[in-house]
């Protein structure tokens, strides 16, 4: 029976460590890192994610500002607010909660965030730097996944990794981070033939699809580390669940992340890490 990688517990520990770090930064530089979060509209899921981010900032001692804008705000007004935050020397991180209302061009908005304040790691120059192996802000979900794998004491080098999903925010960047850690990486997607056979080759299996239990126990190689990124609503129980049939897969895996309480909390915790990184990069410049 595999071990659960408790993302909530790990997050608590990391946030405790970061809180100490922030105190030391305050003593050294006379201010704490600061994060501006822009929320457009009243999407309940986005409101809940943003609440989690603001709460985590408070726990770590990071100064946070929540800027709410109505759903019908113009793109120009949103861009002007980003510009204001880019120019505010006391703001270290700028985050625009996605998705945005349809009339706003998300790409244009992400492009507008100053590279050195891009705490989500979504800016195209950040993405380019990640793929070129240059210093960059790593996107939060993949960064959290790597921390969780490291936490198991699992040596990624030379292992087979399979990432199911090829989105820009999870699938592609986690594949790159695993590659950087010297895994041999396969990216699977909706057109992959015989997904089960591909997954069974994985020493590290990352599921980032968004479909309940697409990964069943028979798709898991015995002893594999299984990371479940998916967040789905079980239509029968109304409960949150991941992409992996966790209870059954746990019988086969060596380590597995739960949903909820796995990758989700770690994503928010890595946002705090990125805010501290951006603060340091800016202040020592
Ligand atoms: P996207 O919808 O952008 O991407 C989903 C990927 O899954 C696509 O690449 C798609 O392939 C692939 N896919 C769809 N169906 C299949 C299939 N039958 N077999 C194999 N692959 C398939 O999702 P995201 O990457 O944004 O998110 C994935 C999940 O992770 C969601 O549930 C999301 O809520 C969750 N998530 C959780 C986070 C957290 O912090 N816990 C953070 C971000 C996301 P194709 O490209 O061919 O269409």
mmCIF file of C-alpha atoms and ligand atoms in Angstrom:
data_model
loop_
_atom_site.group_PDB
_atom_site.id
_atom_site.type_symbol
_atom_site.label_atom_id
_atom_site.label_comp_id
_atom_site.label_asym_id
_atom_site.label_seq_id
_atom_site.Cartn_x
_atom_site.Cartn_y
_atom_site.Cartn_z
ATOM 1 C CA UNK A 1 0.000 0.000 0.000
ATOM 2 C CA UNK A 2 1.506 3.332 -1.086
ATOM 3 C CA UNK A 3 2.050 6.382 1.038
ATOM 4 C CA UNK A 4 -0.037 9.505 0.736
ATOM 5 C CA UNK A 5 1.919 12.691 -0.009
ATOM 6 C CA UNK A 6 0.080 15.142 2.215
ATOM 7 C CA UNK A 7 0.178 18.463 0.363
ATOM 8 C CA UNK A 8 -1.617 20.248 3.178
ATOM 9 C CA UNK A 9 0.910 19.158 5.791
ATOM 10 C CA UNK A 10 3.879 19.911 3.531
ATOM 11 C CA UNK A 11 2.387 23.330 2.770
ATOM 12 C CA UNK A 12 2.038 24.097 6.464
ATOM 13 C CA UNK A 13 5.692 23.289 7.019
ATOM 14 C CA UNK A 14 6.889 25.300 4.021
ATOM 15 C CA UNK A 15 4.708 28.280 4.961
ATOM 16 C CA UNK A 16 6.150 28.146 8.498
ATOM 17 C CA UNK A 17 9.666 28.238 7.039
ATOM 18 C CA UNK A 18 8.727 31.081 4.701
ATOM 19 C CA UNK A 19 7.215 33.061 7.580
ATOM 20 C CA UNK A 20 10.619 32.970 9.301
ATOM 21 C CA UNK A 21 12.309 33.992 6.057
ATOM 22 C CA UNK A 22 9.923 36.915 5.584
ATOM 23 C CA UNK A 23 10.639 38.140 9.130
ATOM 24 C CA UNK A 24 14.347 38.062 8.344
ATOM 25 C CA UNK A 25 13.772 39.916 5.053
ATOM 26 C CA UNK A 26 11.768 42.573 6.861
ATOM 27 C CA UNK A 27 14.601 43.018 9.360
ATOM 28 C CA UNK A 28 17.180 43.220 6.568
ATOM 29 C CA UNK A 29 15.371 45.311 3.957
ATOM 30 C CA UNK A 30 12.795 47.195 6.010
ATOM 31 C CA UNK A 31 9.781 45.800 4.219
ATOM 32 C CA UNK A 32 8.088 42.499 3.462
ATOM 33 C CA UNK A 33 7.364 41.076 -0.010
ATOM 34 C CA UNK A 34 4.050 42.239 -1.441
ATOM 35 C CA UNK A 35 1.594 40.620 -3.801
ATOM 36 C CA UNK A 36 -1.227 42.286 -5.756
ATOM 37 C CA UNK A 37 -4.064 40.014 -6.845
ATOM 38 C CA UNK A 38 -6.602 41.224 -9.411
ATOM 39 C CA UNK A 39 -9.965 39.491 -9.493
ATOM 40 C CA UNK A 40 -12.329 40.376 -12.338
ATOM 41 C CA UNK A 41 -15.977 39.410 -11.927
ATOM 42 C CA UNK A 42 -17.642 37.086 -9.453
ATOM 43 C CA UNK A 43 -16.811 33.573 -10.605
ATOM 44 C CA UNK A 44 -17.233 31.552 -7.356
ATOM 45 C CA UNK A 45 -14.287 29.229 -8.104
ATOM 46 C CA UNK A 46 -12.018 32.222 -8.812
ATOM 47 C CA UNK A 47 -13.228 33.966 -5.643
ATOM 48 C CA UNK A 48 -12.396 30.855 -3.646
ATOM 49 C CA UNK A 49 -8.904 30.500 -5.213
ATOM 50 C CA UNK A 50 -8.197 34.180 -4.558
ATOM 51 C CA UNK A 51 -9.343 33.875 -0.930
ATOM 52 C CA UNK A 52 -6.906 30.978 -0.511
ATOM 53 C CA UNK A 53 -4.054 33.044 -1.944
ATOM 54 C CA UNK A 54 -4.750 36.055 0.263
ATOM 55 C CA UNK A 55 -5.052 33.810 3.334
ATOM 56 C CA UNK A 56 -1.741 32.082 2.573
ATOM 57 C CA UNK A 57 -0.038 35.458 2.132
ATOM 58 C CA UNK A 58 -1.266 36.438 5.598
ATOM 59 C CA UNK A 59 0.083 33.212 7.096
ATOM 60 C CA UNK A 60 3.508 33.813 5.582
ATOM 61 C CA UNK A 61 3.588 37.528 6.435
ATOM 62 C CA UNK A 62 3.506 38.654 2.810
ATOM 63 C CA UNK A 63 1.615 41.904 2.274
ATOM 64 C CA UNK A 64 -1.285 41.319 -0.094
ATOM 65 C CA UNK A 65 -3.704 43.591 -1.895
ATOM 66 C CA UNK A 66 -6.874 42.265 -3.447
ATOM 67 C CA UNK A 67 -8.114 44.433 -6.298
ATOM 68 C CA UNK A 68 -11.622 43.500 -7.413
ATOM 69 C CA UNK A 69 -13.074 44.693 -10.688
ATOM 70 C CA UNK A 70 -16.559 44.237 -12.134
ATOM 71 C CA UNK A 71 -17.066 41.586 -14.843
ATOM 72 C CA UNK A 72 -17.829 44.287 -17.415
ATOM 73 C CA UNK A 73 -14.588 46.210 -16.823
ATOM 74 C CA UNK A 74 -12.949 47.181 -20.104
ATOM 75 C CA UNK A 75 -9.701 45.581 -21.194
ATOM 76 C CA UNK A 76 -8.105 49.039 -21.237
ATOM 77 C CA UNK A 77 -9.054 49.694 -17.609
ATOM 78 C CA UNK A 78 -7.624 46.339 -16.540
ATOM 79 C CA UNK A 79 -4.408 46.997 -18.485
ATOM 80 C CA UNK A 80 -4.151 50.442 -16.890
ATOM 81 C CA UNK A 81 -4.414 48.881 -13.420
ATOM 82 C CA UNK A 82 -1.670 46.382 -14.292
ATOM 83 C CA UNK A 83 0.482 49.244 -15.540
ATOM 84 C CA UNK A 84 -0.050 51.075 -12.252
ATOM 85 C CA UNK A 85 1.029 47.985 -10.285
ATOM 86 C CA UNK A 86 4.019 47.430 -12.604
ATOM 87 C CA UNK A 87 5.174 50.947 -11.798
ATOM 88 C CA UNK A 88 4.600 50.685 -8.050
ATOM 89 C CA UNK A 89 8.018 49.983 -6.625
ATOM 90 C CA UNK A 90 6.523 48.509 -3.454
ATOM 91 C CA UNK A 91 4.638 45.776 -5.343
ATOM 92 C CA UNK A 92 6.738 42.644 -5.996
ATOM 93 C CA UNK A 93 4.169 40.315 -7.544
ATOM 94 C CA UNK A 94 1.179 40.911 -9.812
ATOM 95 C CA UNK A 95 -1.322 38.157 -10.399
ATOM 96 C CA UNK A 96 -4.474 38.298 -12.502
ATOM 97 C CA UNK A 97 -6.821 35.475 -11.574
ATOM 98 C CA UNK A 98 -7.865 33.460 -14.640
ATOM 99 C CA UNK A 99 -10.173 32.882 -16.416
ATOM 100 C CA UNK A 100 -11.113 36.404 -17.478
ATOM 101 C CA UNK A 101 -14.474 37.409 -18.980
ATOM 102 C CA UNK A 102 -14.732 36.597 -22.686
ATOM 103 C CA UNK A 103 -14.429 40.201 -23.906
ATOM 104 C CA UNK A 104 -10.922 40.470 -22.411
ATOM 105 C CA UNK A 105 -7.916 39.064 -24.257
ATOM 106 C CA UNK A 106 -6.113 36.925 -21.644
ATOM 107 C CA UNK A 107 -2.893 36.793 -23.630
ATOM 108 C CA UNK A 108 -2.726 40.574 -23.833
ATOM 109 C CA UNK A 109 -3.302 40.826 -20.093
ATOM 110 C CA UNK A 110 -0.602 38.291 -19.188
ATOM 111 C CA UNK A 111 1.819 39.996 -21.597
ATOM 112 C CA UNK A 112 1.190 43.287 -19.785
ATOM 113 C CA UNK A 113 2.443 42.040 -16.410
ATOM 114 C CA UNK A 114 6.040 43.136 -15.810
ATOM 115 C CA UNK A 115 8.303 40.113 -16.252
ATOM 116 C CA UNK A 116 9.988 40.643 -12.885
ATOM 117 C CA UNK A 117 6.566 40.654 -11.137
ATOM 118 C CA UNK A 118 5.142 37.621 -12.941
ATOM 119 C CA UNK A 119 4.592 35.427 -9.849
ATOM 120 C CA UNK A 120 2.425 32.951 -11.806
ATOM 121 C CA UNK A 121 5.197 32.328 -14.333
ATOM 122 C CA UNK A 122 2.754 32.668 -17.253
ATOM 123 C CA UNK A 123 4.412 35.603 -19.078
ATOM 124 C CA UNK A 124 5.703 34.467 -22.509
ATOM 125 C CA UNK A 125 9.253 35.600 -21.685
ATOM 126 C CA UNK A 126 9.111 33.538 -18.488
ATOM 127 C CA UNK A 127 7.888 30.532 -20.438
ATOM 128 C CA UNK A 128 10.680 31.042 -22.989
ATOM 129 C CA UNK A 129 13.256 31.264 -20.207
ATOM 130 C CA UNK A 130 11.924 28.053 -18.655
ATOM 131 C CA UNK A 131 12.315 26.182 -21.949
ATOM 132 C CA UNK A 132 15.711 27.753 -22.670
ATOM 133 C CA UNK A 133 16.983 26.734 -19.232
ATOM 134 C CA UNK A 134 17.495 30.347 -18.164
ATOM 135 C CA UNK A 135 16.601 31.804 -14.744
ATOM 136 C CA UNK A 136 12.824 32.156 -14.546
ATOM 137 C CA UNK A 137 9.832 32.082 -12.258
ATOM 138 C CA UNK A 138 8.563 28.505 -12.412
ATOM 139 C CA UNK A 139 4.766 28.224 -12.622
ATOM 140 C CA UNK A 140 3.261 27.331 -9.253
ATOM 141 C CA UNK A 141 1.565 23.977 -9.907
ATOM 142 C CA UNK A 142 4.569 22.300 -11.582
ATOM 143 C CA UNK A 143 6.915 23.794 -8.993
ATOM 144 C CA UNK A 144 4.755 22.339 -6.204
ATOM 145 C CA UNK A 145 4.714 18.940 -7.883
ATOM 146 C CA UNK A 146 8.524 18.851 -7.989
ATOM 147 C CA UNK A 147 8.631 19.699 -4.282
ATOM 148 C CA UNK A 148 6.231 16.860 -3.541
ATOM 149 C CA UNK A 149 8.299 14.366 -5.527
ATOM 150 C CA UNK A 150 11.442 15.563 -3.744
ATOM 151 C CA UNK A 151 9.634 15.137 -0.431
ATOM 152 C CA UNK A 152 9.245 11.384 -1.103
ATOM 153 C CA UNK A 153 13.024 11.142 -1.420
ATOM 154 C CA UNK A 154 12.428 9.831 -4.944
ATOM 155 C CA UNK A 155 15.375 10.334 -7.304
ATOM 156 C CA UNK A 156 13.919 11.418 -10.638
ATOM 157 C CA UNK A 157 17.159 11.107 -12.646
ATOM 158 C CA UNK A 158 17.057 8.303 -15.171
ATOM 159 C CA UNK A 159 13.425 7.418 -14.404
ATOM 160 C CA UNK A 160 10.524 7.265 -16.861
ATOM 161 C CA UNK A 161 7.976 10.040 -16.332
ATOM 162 C CA UNK A 162 4.611 10.231 -18.057
ATOM 163 C CA UNK A 163 2.590 13.455 -17.963
ATOM 164 C CA UNK A 164 -1.030 13.108 -19.061
ATOM 165 C CA UNK A 165 -2.183 16.522 -20.303
ATOM 166 C CA UNK A 166 -0.363 19.140 -22.340
ATOM 167 C CA UNK A 167 -1.727 22.480 -21.147
ATOM 168 C CA UNK A 168 0.521 25.524 -20.917
ATOM 169 C CA UNK A 169 -0.068 25.886 -17.181
ATOM 170 C CA UNK A 170 0.477 22.291 -16.037
ATOM 171 C CA UNK A 171 1.275 19.570 -18.584
ATOM 172 C CA UNK A 172 4.005 21.246 -20.618
ATOM 173 C CA UNK A 173 5.861 22.982 -17.762
ATOM 174 C CA UNK A 174 5.852 19.933 -15.455
ATOM 175 C CA UNK A 175 7.235 17.887 -18.364
ATOM 176 C CA UNK A 176 10.055 20.437 -18.701
ATOM 177 C CA UNK A 177 10.835 20.441 -14.958
ATOM 178 C CA UNK A 178 10.942 16.629 -14.959
ATOM 179 C CA UNK A 179 13.220 16.753 -18.013
ATOM 180 C CA UNK A 180 15.474 19.227 -16.185
ATOM 181 C CA UNK A 181 15.616 16.714 -13.329
ATOM 182 C CA UNK A 182 16.853 14.165 -15.896
ATOM 183 C CA UNK A 183 13.752 12.025 -16.201
ATOM 184 C CA UNK A 184 12.887 10.529 -19.590
ATOM 185 C CA UNK A 185 9.589 12.214 -20.256
ATOM 186 C CA UNK A 186 6.542 11.304 -22.321
ATOM 187 C CA UNK A 187 3.629 13.711 -22.702
ATOM 188 C CA UNK A 188 0.287 12.006 -23.315
ATOM 189 C CA UNK A 189 -2.943 13.735 -24.403
ATOM 190 C CA UNK A 190 -6.397 13.111 -25.816
ATOM 191 C CA UNK A 191 -4.992 11.667 -29.049
ATOM 192 C CA UNK A 192 -2.534 9.291 -27.351
ATOM 193 C CA UNK A 193 -3.045 5.712 -28.490
ATOM 194 C CA UNK A 194 -3.322 3.153 -25.675
ATOM 195 C CA UNK A 195 -3.016 5.564 -22.778
ATOM 196 C CA UNK A 196 -2.951 2.638 -20.328
ATOM 197 C CA UNK A 197 0.173 1.106 -21.892
ATOM 198 C CA UNK A 198 1.921 4.508 -21.918
ATOM 199 C CA UNK A 199 1.048 5.164 -18.270
ATOM 200 C CA UNK A 200 2.182 1.695 -17.173
ATOM 201 C CA UNK A 201 5.729 2.618 -18.224
ATOM 202 C CA UNK A 202 5.817 5.509 -15.767
ATOM 203 C CA UNK A 203 7.936 5.530 -12.628
ATOM 204 C CA UNK A 204 6.422 8.998 -12.132
ATOM 205 C CA UNK A 205 2.884 9.493 -13.405
ATOM 206 C CA UNK A 206 1.401 12.996 -13.465
ATOM 207 C CA UNK A 207 -2.295 13.258 -14.328
ATOM 208 C CA UNK A 208 -3.431 16.741 -15.410
ATOM 209 C CA UNK A 209 -6.567 16.132 -17.448
ATOM 210 C CA UNK A 210 -9.658 17.241 -15.550
ATOM 211 C CA UNK A 211 -11.614 14.024 -15.902
ATOM 212 C CA UNK A 212 -12.688 11.918 -12.933
ATOM 213 C CA UNK A 213 -10.775 8.642 -12.571
ATOM 214 C CA UNK A 214 -9.316 8.647 -16.065
ATOM 215 C CA UNK A 215 -6.334 6.954 -14.418
ATOM 216 C CA UNK A 216 -7.303 3.574 -13.005
ATOM 217 C CA UNK A 217 -5.177 1.247 -10.862
ATOM 218 C CA UNK A 218 -4.328 -1.029 -13.792
ATOM 219 C CA UNK A 219 -2.649 1.947 -15.529
ATOM 220 C CA UNK A 220 -0.195 2.413 -12.649
ATOM 221 C CA UNK A 221 3.177 0.683 -12.639
ATOM 222 C CA UNK A 222 3.828 -1.054 -9.290
ATOM 223 C CA UNK A 223 5.887 1.275 -7.096
ATOM 224 C CA UNK A 224 5.225 4.386 -9.182
ATOM 225 C CA UNK A 225 4.899 7.883 -7.739
ATOM 226 C CA UNK A 226 1.473 9.182 -8.788
ATOM 227 C CA UNK A 227 0.700 12.908 -8.827
ATOM 228 C CA UNK A 228 -2.946 13.805 -9.295
ATOM 229 C CA UNK A 229 -3.422 17.386 -10.492
ATOM 230 C CA UNK A 230 -7.053 17.054 -11.591
ATOM 231 C CA UNK A 231 -9.815 18.853 -9.740
ATOM 232 C CA UNK A 232 -13.221 17.455 -10.626
ATOM 233 C CA UNK A 233 -16.647 17.445 -9.056
ATOM 234 C CA UNK A 234 -18.008 13.934 -8.541
ATOM 235 C CA UNK A 235 -21.532 14.167 -9.944
ATOM 236 C CA UNK A 236 -22.777 11.349 -7.671
ATOM 237 C CA UNK A 237 -21.384 12.535 -4.330
ATOM 238 C CA UNK A 238 -20.868 16.243 -5.087
ATOM 239 C CA UNK A 239 -17.371 15.879 -3.606
ATOM 240 C CA UNK A 240 -14.095 17.033 -5.179
ATOM 241 C CA UNK A 241 -12.052 14.297 -6.766
ATOM 242 C CA UNK A 242 -9.000 13.998 -8.953
ATOM 243 C CA UNK A 243 -8.125 12.306 -12.227
ATOM 244 C CA UNK A 244 -6.882 9.187 -10.457
ATOM 245 C CA UNK A 245 -8.921 6.451 -8.796
ATOM 246 C CA UNK A 246 -6.909 7.133 -5.658
ATOM 247 C CA UNK A 247 -8.045 4.314 -3.352
ATOM 248 C CA UNK A 248 -7.377 1.608 -5.949
ATOM 249 C CA UNK A 249 -4.195 3.201 -7.333
ATOM 250 C CA UNK A 250 -2.772 3.562 -3.821
ATOM 251 C CA UNK A 251 -2.636 -0.247 -3.633
ATOM 252 C CA UNK A 252 -0.163 -0.242 -6.528
ATOM 253 C CA UNK A 253 1.750 3.047 -6.195
ATOM 254 C CA UNK A 254 4.575 3.760 -3.756
ATOM 255 C CA UNK A 255 3.449 7.370 -3.269
ATOM 256 C CA UNK A 256 0.270 9.136 -4.318
ATOM 257 C CA UNK A 257 -1.203 12.617 -3.851
ATOM 258 C CA UNK A 258 -4.804 12.980 -2.631
ATOM 259 C CA UNK A 259 -7.501 15.309 -4.014
ATOM 260 C CA UNK A 260 -8.279 17.510 -2.186
ATOM 261 C CA UNK A 261 -5.222 18.137 -0.014
ATOM 262 C CA UNK A 262 -2.484 17.314 -2.508
ATOM 263 C CA UNK A 263 -1.333 19.486 -5.399
ATOM 264 C CA UNK A 264 -3.905 22.253 -4.695
ATOM 265 C CA UNK A 265 -2.452 23.567 -1.412
ATOM 266 C CA UNK A 266 1.072 23.227 -2.789
ATOM 267 C CA UNK A 267 0.184 25.427 -5.770
ATOM 268 C CA UNK A 268 -0.797 28.263 -3.439
ATOM 269 C CA UNK A 269 2.273 27.715 -1.275
ATOM 270 C CA UNK A 270 4.526 27.972 -4.337
ATOM 271 C CA UNK A 271 2.878 31.288 -5.183
ATOM 272 C CA UNK A 272 4.205 32.550 -1.865
ATOM 273 C CA UNK A 273 7.658 31.195 -2.719
ATOM 274 C CA UNK A 274 7.533 32.940 -6.099
ATOM 275 C CA UNK A 275 6.505 36.229 -4.459
ATOM 276 C CA UNK A 276 9.519 36.022 -2.156
ATOM 277 C CA UNK A 277 11.741 35.180 -5.149
ATOM 278 C CA UNK A 278 10.442 38.180 -7.121
ATOM 279 C CA UNK A 279 10.971 40.423 -4.081
ATOM 280 C CA UNK A 280 14.571 39.231 -3.752
ATOM 281 C CA UNK A 281 15.285 39.567 -7.480
ATOM 282 C CA UNK A 282 13.962 43.129 -7.437
ATOM 283 C CA UNK A 283 15.504 44.294 -4.190
ATOM 284 C CA UNK A 284 19.038 43.049 -4.835
ATOM 285 C CA UNK A 285 19.051 44.364 -8.425
HETATM 286 P P1 LIG B 1 -6.695 21.638 -19.841
HETATM 287 O O1 LIG B 1 -8.134 21.382 -20.078
HETATM 288 O O2 LIG B 1 -6.055 22.862 -20.339
HETATM 289 O O3 LIG B 1 -5.871 20.402 -20.401
HETATM 290 C C1 LIG B 1 -6.315 19.098 -20.244
HETATM 291 C C2 LIG B 1 -5.395 18.156 -20.968
HETATM 292 O O4 LIG B 1 -5.908 16.834 -20.808
HETATM 293 C C3 LIG B 1 -5.302 18.431 -22.472
HETATM 294 O O5 LIG B 1 -3.964 18.438 -22.886
HETATM 295 C C4 LIG B 1 -6.064 17.259 -23.105
HETATM 296 O O6 LIG B 1 -5.531 16.803 -24.314
HETATM 297 C C5 LIG B 1 -5.869 16.176 -22.057
HETATM 298 N N1 LIG B 1 -6.932 15.183 -22.170
HETATM 299 C C6 LIG B 1 -8.264 15.392 -22.259
HETATM 300 N N2 LIG B 1 -8.913 14.218 -22.386
HETATM 301 C C7 LIG B 1 -7.971 13.255 -22.381
HETATM 302 C C8 LIG B 1 -8.009 11.863 -22.508
HETATM 303 N N3 LIG B 1 -9.158 11.191 -22.648
HETATM 304 N N4 LIG B 1 -6.851 11.177 -22.465
HETATM 305 C C9 LIG B 1 -5.671 11.822 -22.319
HETATM 306 N N5 LIG B 1 -5.571 13.160 -22.201
HETATM 307 C C10 LIG B 1 -6.709 13.865 -22.243
HETATM 308 O O7 LIG B 1 -6.524 21.495 -18.268
HETATM 309 P P2 LIG B 1 -5.424 22.065 -17.234
HETATM 310 O O8 LIG B 1 -4.074 21.529 -17.538
HETATM 311 O O9 LIG B 1 -5.613 23.497 -17.044
HETATM 312 O O10 LIG B 1 -5.966 21.354 -15.909
HETATM 313 C C11 LIG B 1 -6.046 19.952 -15.794
HETATM 314 C C12 LIG B 1 -6.722 19.600 -14.480
HETATM 315 O O11 LIG B 1 -5.914 20.062 -13.407
HETATM 316 C C13 LIG B 1 -8.083 20.278 -14.281
HETATM 317 O O12 LIG B 1 -8.906 19.396 -13.542
HETATM 318 C C14 LIG B 1 -7.761 21.493 -13.447
HETATM 319 O O13 LIG B 1 -8.849 21.907 -12.661
HETATM 320 C C15 LIG B 1 -6.656 20.954 -12.590
HETATM 321 N N6 LIG B 1 -5.728 21.964 -12.095
HETATM 322 C C16 LIG B 1 -5.413 21.903 -10.792
HETATM 323 C C17 LIG B 1 -4.524 22.794 -10.252
HETATM 324 C C18 LIG B 1 -4.183 22.675 -8.826
HETATM 325 O O14 LIG B 1 -3.525 23.547 -8.307
HETATM 326 N N7 LIG B 1 -4.574 21.618 -8.148
HETATM 327 C C19 LIG B 1 -3.922 23.852 -11.052
HETATM 328 C C20 LIG B 1 -4.276 23.802 -12.450
HETATM 329 C C21 LIG B 1 -5.149 22.887 -12.931
HETATM 330 P P3 LIG B 1 -5.573 17.663 -25.683
HETATM 331 O O15 LIG B 1 -4.467 18.671 -25.540
HETATM 332 O O16 LIG B 1 -5.318 16.663 -26.731
HETATM 333 O O17 LIG B 1 -6.938 18.293 -25.744
#
